[in-house]
Coordinates of C-alpha atoms (C1' of nucleotides) in Angstrom, one line a residue:
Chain K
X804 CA 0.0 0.0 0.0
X805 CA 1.3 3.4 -1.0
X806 CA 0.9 6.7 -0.3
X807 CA -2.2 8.3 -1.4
X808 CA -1.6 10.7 -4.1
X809 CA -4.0 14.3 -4.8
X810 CA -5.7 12.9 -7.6
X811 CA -6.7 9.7 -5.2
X812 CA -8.1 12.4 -2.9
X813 CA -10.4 14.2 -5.8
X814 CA -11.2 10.8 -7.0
X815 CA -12.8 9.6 -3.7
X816 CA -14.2 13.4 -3.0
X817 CA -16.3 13.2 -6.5
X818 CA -17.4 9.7 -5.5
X819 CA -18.8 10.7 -2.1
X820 CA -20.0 14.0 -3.1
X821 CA -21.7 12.1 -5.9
X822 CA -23.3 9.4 -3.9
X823 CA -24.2 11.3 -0.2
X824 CA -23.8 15.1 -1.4
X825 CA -21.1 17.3 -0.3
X826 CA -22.5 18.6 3.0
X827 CA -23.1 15.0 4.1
X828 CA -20.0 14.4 3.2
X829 CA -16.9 14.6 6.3
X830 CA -13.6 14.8 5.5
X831 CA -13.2 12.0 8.7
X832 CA -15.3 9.9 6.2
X833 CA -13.1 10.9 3.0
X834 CA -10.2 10.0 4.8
X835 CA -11.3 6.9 5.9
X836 CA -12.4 5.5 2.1
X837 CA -8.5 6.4 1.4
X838 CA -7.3 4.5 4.9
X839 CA -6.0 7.8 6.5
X840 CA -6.9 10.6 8.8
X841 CA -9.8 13.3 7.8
X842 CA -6.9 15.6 9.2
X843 CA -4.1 13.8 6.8
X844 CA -6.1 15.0 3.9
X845 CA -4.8 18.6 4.4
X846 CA -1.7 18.1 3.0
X847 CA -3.0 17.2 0.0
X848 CA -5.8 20.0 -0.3
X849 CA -6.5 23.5 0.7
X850 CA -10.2 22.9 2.4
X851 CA -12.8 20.8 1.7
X852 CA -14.0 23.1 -0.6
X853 CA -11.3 23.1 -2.5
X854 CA -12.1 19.5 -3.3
X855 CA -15.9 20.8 -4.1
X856 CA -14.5 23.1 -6.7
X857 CA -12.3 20.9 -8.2
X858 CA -15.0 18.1 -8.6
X859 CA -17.2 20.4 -10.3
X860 CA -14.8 21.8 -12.4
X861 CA -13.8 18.5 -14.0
X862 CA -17.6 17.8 -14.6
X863 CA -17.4 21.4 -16.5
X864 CA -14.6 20.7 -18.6
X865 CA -15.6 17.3 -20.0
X866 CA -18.9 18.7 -21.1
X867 CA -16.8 21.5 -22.4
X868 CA -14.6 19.2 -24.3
X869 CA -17.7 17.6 -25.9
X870 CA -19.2 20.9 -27.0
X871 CA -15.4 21.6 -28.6
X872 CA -15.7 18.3 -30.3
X873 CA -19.3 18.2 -31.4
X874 CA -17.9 21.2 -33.9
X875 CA -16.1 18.8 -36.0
X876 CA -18.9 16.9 -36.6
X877 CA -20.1 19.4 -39.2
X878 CA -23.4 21.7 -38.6
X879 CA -26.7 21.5 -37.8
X880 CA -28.4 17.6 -37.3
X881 CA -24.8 16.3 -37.8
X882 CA -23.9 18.2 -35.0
X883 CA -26.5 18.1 -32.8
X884 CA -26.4 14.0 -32.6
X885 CA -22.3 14.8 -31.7
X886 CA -23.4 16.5 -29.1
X887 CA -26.2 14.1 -27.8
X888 CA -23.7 11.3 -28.2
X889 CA -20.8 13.3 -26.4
X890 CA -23.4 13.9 -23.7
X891 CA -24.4 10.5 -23.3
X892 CA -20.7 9.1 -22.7
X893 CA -19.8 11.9 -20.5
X894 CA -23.0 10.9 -18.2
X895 CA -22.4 7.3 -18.2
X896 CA -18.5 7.2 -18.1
X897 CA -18.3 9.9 -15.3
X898 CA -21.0 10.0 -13.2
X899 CA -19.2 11.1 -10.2
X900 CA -17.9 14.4 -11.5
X901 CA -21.4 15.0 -13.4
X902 CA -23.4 14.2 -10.5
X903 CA -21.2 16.6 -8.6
X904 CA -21.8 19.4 -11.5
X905 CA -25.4 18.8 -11.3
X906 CA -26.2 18.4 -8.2
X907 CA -23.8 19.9 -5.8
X908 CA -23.3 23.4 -7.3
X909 CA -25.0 25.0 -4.9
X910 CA -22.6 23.8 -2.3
X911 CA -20.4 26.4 -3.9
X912 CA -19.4 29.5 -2.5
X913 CA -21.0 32.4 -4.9
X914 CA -17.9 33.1 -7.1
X915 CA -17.6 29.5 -8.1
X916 CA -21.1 29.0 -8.3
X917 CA -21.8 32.1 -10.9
X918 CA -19.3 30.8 -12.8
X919 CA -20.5 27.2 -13.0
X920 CA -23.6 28.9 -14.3
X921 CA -22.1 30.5 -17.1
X922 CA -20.4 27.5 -18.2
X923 CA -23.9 25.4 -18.3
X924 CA -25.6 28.5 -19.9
X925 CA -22.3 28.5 -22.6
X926 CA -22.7 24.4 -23.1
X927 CA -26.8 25.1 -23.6
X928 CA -26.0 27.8 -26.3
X929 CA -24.1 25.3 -28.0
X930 CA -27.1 22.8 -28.4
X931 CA -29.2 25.7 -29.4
X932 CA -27.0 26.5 -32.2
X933 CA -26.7 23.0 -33.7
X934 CA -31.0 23.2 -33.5
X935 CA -30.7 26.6 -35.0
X936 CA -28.5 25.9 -37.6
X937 CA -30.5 22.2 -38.4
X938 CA -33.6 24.3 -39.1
X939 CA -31.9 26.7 -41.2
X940 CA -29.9 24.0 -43.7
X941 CA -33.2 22.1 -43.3
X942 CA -31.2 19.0 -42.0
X943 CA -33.8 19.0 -38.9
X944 CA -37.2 18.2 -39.9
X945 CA -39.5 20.6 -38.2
X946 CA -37.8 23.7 -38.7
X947 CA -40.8 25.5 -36.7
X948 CA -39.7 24.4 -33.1
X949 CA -38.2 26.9 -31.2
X950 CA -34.4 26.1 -30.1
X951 CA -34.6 27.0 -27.1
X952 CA -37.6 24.9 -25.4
X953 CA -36.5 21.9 -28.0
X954 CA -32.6 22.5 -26.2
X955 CA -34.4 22.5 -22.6
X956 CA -36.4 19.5 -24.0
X957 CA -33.0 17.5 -25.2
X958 CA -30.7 18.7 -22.0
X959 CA -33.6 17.3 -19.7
X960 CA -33.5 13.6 -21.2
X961 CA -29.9 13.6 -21.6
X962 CA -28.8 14.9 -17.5
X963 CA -31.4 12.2 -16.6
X964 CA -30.1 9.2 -18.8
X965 CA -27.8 7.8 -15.8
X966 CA -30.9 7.3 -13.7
X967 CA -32.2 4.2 -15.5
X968 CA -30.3 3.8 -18.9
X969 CA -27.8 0.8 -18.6
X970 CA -25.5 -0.6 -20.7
X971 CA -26.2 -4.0 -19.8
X972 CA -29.7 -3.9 -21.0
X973 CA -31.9 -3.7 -24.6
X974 CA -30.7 -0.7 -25.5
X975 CA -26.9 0.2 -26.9
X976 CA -26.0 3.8 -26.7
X977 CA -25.9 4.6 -30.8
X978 CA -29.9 3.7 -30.3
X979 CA -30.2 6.0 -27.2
X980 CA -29.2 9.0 -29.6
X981 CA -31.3 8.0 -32.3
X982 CA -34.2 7.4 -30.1
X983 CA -33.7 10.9 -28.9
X984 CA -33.1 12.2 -31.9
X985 CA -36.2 10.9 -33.5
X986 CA -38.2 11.2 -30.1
X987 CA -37.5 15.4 -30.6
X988 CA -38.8 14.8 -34.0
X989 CA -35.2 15.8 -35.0
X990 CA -34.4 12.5 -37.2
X991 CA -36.9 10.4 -39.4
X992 CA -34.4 7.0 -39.9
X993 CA -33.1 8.5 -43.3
X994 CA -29.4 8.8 -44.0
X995 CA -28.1 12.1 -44.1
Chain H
X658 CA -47.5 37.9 15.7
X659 CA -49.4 34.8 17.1
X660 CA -47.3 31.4 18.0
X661 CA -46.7 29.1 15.0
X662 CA -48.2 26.3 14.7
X663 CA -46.7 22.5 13.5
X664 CA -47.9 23.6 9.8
X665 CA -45.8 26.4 9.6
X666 CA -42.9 24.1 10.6
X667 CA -43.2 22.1 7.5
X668 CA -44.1 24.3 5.0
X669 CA -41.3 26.7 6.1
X670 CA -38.6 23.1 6.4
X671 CA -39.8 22.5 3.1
X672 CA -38.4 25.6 1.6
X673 CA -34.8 25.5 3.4
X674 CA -34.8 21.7 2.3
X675 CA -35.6 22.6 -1.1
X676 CA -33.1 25.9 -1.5
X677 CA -30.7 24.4 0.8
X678 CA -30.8 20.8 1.4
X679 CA -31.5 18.7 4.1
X680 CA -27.9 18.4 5.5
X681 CA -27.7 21.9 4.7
X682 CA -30.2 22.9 7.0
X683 CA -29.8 23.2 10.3
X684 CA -32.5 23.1 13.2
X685 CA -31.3 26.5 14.6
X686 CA -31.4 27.8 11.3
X687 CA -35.2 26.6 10.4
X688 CA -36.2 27.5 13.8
X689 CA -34.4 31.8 12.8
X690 CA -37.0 31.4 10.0
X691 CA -39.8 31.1 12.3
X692 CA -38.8 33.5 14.8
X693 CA -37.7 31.0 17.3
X694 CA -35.2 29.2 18.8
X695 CA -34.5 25.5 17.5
X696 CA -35.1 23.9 20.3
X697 CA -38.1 25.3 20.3
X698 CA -39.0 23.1 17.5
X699 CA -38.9 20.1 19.2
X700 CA -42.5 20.8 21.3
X701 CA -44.3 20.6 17.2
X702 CA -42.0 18.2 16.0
X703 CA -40.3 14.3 16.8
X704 CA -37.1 15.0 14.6
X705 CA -35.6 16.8 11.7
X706 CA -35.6 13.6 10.0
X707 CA -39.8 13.1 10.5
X708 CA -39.9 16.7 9.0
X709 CA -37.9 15.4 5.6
X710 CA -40.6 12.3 5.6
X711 CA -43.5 14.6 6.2
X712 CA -42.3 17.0 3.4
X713 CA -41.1 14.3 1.3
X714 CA -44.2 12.9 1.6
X715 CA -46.5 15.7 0.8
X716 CA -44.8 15.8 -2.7
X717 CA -45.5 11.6 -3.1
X718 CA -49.3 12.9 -2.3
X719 CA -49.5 15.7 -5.0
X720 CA -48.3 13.4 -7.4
X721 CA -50.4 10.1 -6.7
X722 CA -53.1 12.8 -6.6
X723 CA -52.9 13.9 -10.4
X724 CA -51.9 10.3 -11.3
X725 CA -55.8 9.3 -9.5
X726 CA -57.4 12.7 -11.6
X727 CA -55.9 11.4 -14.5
X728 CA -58.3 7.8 -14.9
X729 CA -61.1 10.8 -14.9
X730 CA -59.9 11.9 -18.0
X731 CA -59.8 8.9 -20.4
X732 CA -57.0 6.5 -21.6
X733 CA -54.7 6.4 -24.2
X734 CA -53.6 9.8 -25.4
X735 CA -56.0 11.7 -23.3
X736 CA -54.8 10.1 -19.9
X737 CA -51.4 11.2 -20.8
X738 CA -52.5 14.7 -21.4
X739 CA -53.8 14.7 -18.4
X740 CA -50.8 13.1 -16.5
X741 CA -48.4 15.8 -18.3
X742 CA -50.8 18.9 -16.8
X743 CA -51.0 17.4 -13.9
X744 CA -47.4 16.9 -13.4
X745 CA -46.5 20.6 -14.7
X746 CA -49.0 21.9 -12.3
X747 CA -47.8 20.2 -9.2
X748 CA -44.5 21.2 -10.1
X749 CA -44.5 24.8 -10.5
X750 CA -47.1 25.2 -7.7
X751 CA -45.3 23.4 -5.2
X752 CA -41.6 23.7 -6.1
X753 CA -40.6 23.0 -2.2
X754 CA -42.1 19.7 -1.6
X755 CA -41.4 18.6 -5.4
X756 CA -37.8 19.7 -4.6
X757 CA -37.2 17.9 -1.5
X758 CA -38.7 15.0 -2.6
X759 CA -36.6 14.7 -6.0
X760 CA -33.5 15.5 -4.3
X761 CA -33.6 15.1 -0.9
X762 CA -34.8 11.6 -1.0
X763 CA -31.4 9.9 -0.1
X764 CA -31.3 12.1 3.1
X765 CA -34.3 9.4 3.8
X766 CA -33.1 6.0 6.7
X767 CA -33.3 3.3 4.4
X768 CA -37.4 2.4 4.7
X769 CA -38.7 5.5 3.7
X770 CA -36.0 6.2 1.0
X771 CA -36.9 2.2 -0.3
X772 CA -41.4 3.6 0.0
X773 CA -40.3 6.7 -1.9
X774 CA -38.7 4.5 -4.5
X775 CA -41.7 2.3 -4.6
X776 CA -44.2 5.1 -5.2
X777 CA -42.6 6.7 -7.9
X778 CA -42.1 3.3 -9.9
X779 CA -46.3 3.0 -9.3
X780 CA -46.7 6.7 -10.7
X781 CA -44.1 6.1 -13.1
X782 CA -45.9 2.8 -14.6
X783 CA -49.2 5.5 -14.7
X784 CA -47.3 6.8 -18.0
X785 CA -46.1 3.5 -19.4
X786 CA -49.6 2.3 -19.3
X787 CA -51.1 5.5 -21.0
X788 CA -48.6 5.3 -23.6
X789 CA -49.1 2.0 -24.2
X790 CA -52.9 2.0 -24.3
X791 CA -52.3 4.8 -26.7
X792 CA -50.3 2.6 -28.7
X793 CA -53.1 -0.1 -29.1
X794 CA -56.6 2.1 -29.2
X795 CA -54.2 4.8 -31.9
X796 CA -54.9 7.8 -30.0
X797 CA -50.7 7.7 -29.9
X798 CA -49.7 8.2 -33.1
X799 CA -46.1 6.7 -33.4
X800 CA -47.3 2.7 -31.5
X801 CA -44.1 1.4 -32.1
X802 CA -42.8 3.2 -29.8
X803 CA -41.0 1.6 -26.4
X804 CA -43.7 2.9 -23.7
X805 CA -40.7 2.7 -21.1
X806 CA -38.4 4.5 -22.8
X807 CA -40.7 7.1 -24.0
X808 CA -41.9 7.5 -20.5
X809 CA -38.8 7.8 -19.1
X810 CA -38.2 11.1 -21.8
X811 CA -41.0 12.6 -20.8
X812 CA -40.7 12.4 -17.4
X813 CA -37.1 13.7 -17.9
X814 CA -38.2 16.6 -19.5
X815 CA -41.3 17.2 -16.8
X816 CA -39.1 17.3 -13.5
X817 CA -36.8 20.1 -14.9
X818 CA -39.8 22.2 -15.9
X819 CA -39.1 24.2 -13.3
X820 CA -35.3 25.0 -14.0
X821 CA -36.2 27.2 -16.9
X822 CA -40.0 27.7 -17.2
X823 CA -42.0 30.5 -16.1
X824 CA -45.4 31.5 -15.9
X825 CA -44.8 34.9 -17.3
X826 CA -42.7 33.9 -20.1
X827 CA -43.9 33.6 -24.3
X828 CA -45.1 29.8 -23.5
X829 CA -48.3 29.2 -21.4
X830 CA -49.2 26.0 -19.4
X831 CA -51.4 24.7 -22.2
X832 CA -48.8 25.5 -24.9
X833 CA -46.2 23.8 -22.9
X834 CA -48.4 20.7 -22.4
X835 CA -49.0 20.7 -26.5
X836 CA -45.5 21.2 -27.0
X837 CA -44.4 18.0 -25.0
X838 CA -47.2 16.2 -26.5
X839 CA -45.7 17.1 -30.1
X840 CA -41.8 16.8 -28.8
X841 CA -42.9 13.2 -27.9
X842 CA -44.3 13.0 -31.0
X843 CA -47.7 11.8 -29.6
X844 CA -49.7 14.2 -31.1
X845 CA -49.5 15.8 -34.2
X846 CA -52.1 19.3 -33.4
X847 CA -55.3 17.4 -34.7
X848 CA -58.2 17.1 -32.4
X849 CA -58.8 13.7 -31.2
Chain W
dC810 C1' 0.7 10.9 7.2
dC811 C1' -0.1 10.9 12.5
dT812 C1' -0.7 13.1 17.3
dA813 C1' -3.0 16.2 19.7
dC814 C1' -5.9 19.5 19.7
dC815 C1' -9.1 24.0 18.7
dG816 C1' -13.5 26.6 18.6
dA817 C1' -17.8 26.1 16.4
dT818 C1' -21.9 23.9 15.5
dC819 C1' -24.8 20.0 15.3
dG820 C1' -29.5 17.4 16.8
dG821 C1' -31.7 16.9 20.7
dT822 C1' -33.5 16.8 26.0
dA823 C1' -35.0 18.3 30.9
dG824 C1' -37.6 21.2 33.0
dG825 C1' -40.2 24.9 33.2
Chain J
dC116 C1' -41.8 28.7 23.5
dC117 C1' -37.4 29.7 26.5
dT118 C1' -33.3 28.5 29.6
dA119 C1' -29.7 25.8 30.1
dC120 C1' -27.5 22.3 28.8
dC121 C1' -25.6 17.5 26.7
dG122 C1' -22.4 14.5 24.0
dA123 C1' -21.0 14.1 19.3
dT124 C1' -19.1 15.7 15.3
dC125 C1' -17.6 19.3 12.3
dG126 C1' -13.6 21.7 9.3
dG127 C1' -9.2 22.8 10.2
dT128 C1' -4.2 23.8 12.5
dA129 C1' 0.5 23.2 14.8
dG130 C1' 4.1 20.5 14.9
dG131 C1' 6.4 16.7 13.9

DNA sequence: CCTACCGATCGGTAGG
DNA sequence: CCTACCGATCGGTAGG
């Protein structure tokens, strides 16, 4: 058994901020997952808070990362289905950081949690766009839907897919996005 | 200002649990609220832990409520349009208790937490069974549509109503309703 | 990473 | 609904 290292310590923080929420969260009990001292864990971190920020922060960046992808997909319905797929796999393959993004923000002290605002308003804007555009090249279907409730519509399914999608069961991820896809009326089966 | 009485305790424990969260909250805090002391509590109340059940459990009721209303309205199609109003309603009219019990339901000692669980798979299956009946007597346009899936979407979309709908925005109630119907593809703006 | 500890706050009770 | 209090736990620090 070796030393625990930082990223142990943000690892285990986004799991039990994840699973019991940050305030019910004690650094005794971090310290304990990680076979240490709550009072060990400052050498590693600043505060608790710290960890809170960090956690929420790595949530930001990989939905980030997905919206800076999603752009080479091309425009429009091309685009849109990068970004619902993007979504997907950041939900499923990271829960702990994303639940922790979701859930947690308001944990944050009011700096942190303005900012985390901006960056879900920023990653919204994106979907928007690729709705926008879709209607305009006429590579979405029904070009009279407004993008912003259809965006709302799409963010709601996809921030909720962890809660009963599995990959173990009927449905593989490629038909998730086209289910979605067609399910906002955004896809009719056709290629292209 | 006359003494407060054991209601005012939970409506005003539901609104710090909602904003706040359970952990978040503290008795002394609730009790600042009221104009008291938080021991004062204690002479309407067992716990802070039967306050979460009682809140949690107020926002069970609202929602078994619409999901009885509903049968009053038809099957098929109709039933769902009936369970999608009532859902919005309950939502935006009682944001604290809807809240808590979303989010605060882990905060629940195992046995409530495993009855919460329970009732929302019974109001959940409310959906499944209205989509599906939709599917067989075609009131539901698209029938070869999963009914579990489909109402997993549109629940999705119906408990973060609140996160960006308002009552004084371009989109009324009845417009939203319609618009779910027709993002769900289950109705195409035809009567009947 | 531990020992030893700090002041603050927690949910809750006894008794009025 | 208050006074006075309880033991437990909290985030965090000093010093090694």
């Amino acid at each position: 058994m070796s030393r625990n290292t930082r990223e142990d310590v943000v690892v285990a923080a986004g799991r039990m901020f994840a699973t019991h929420g940050y305030d019910a969260t004690s650094m005794r009990e971090l310290g304990r997952e990680l076979g240490l001292l709550g009072s060990s864990l400052y050498s590693h971190i600043g505060s608790k808070q710290d960890l809170l920020v960090e956690v929420v922060h790595r949530g930001a960046a990989l939905f980030q990362a997905s919206a800076d992808a999603s752009l080479d997909a091309g425009a429009g319905r091309a685009r849109l289905r990068a970004l619902i797929a993007g979504h997907i796999g950041v939900v499923l393959d990271h829960r702990d950081e994303v639940q922790t993004f979701l859930n947690e923000a308001r944990a944050l002290d009011a700096t942190h949690r303005a900012q985390v605002l901006h960056e879900r308003n920023t990653y919204e804007q994106a979907f928007r766009n690729a709705i926008g555009a879709g209607g305009t090249d006429g590579s979405i279907i029904d070009a009279e839907r407004d993008p912003k409730t259809t965006a709302s519509f799409v963010l709601s399914i996809l921030n909720a897919v962890d809660r009963w999608y599995s990959d173990t069961g009927p449905l593989s991820r490629d038909q998730l996005v086209d289910e979605i896809m067609a399910f906002a009326g955004l896809w009719e089966g056709a290629e292209q």
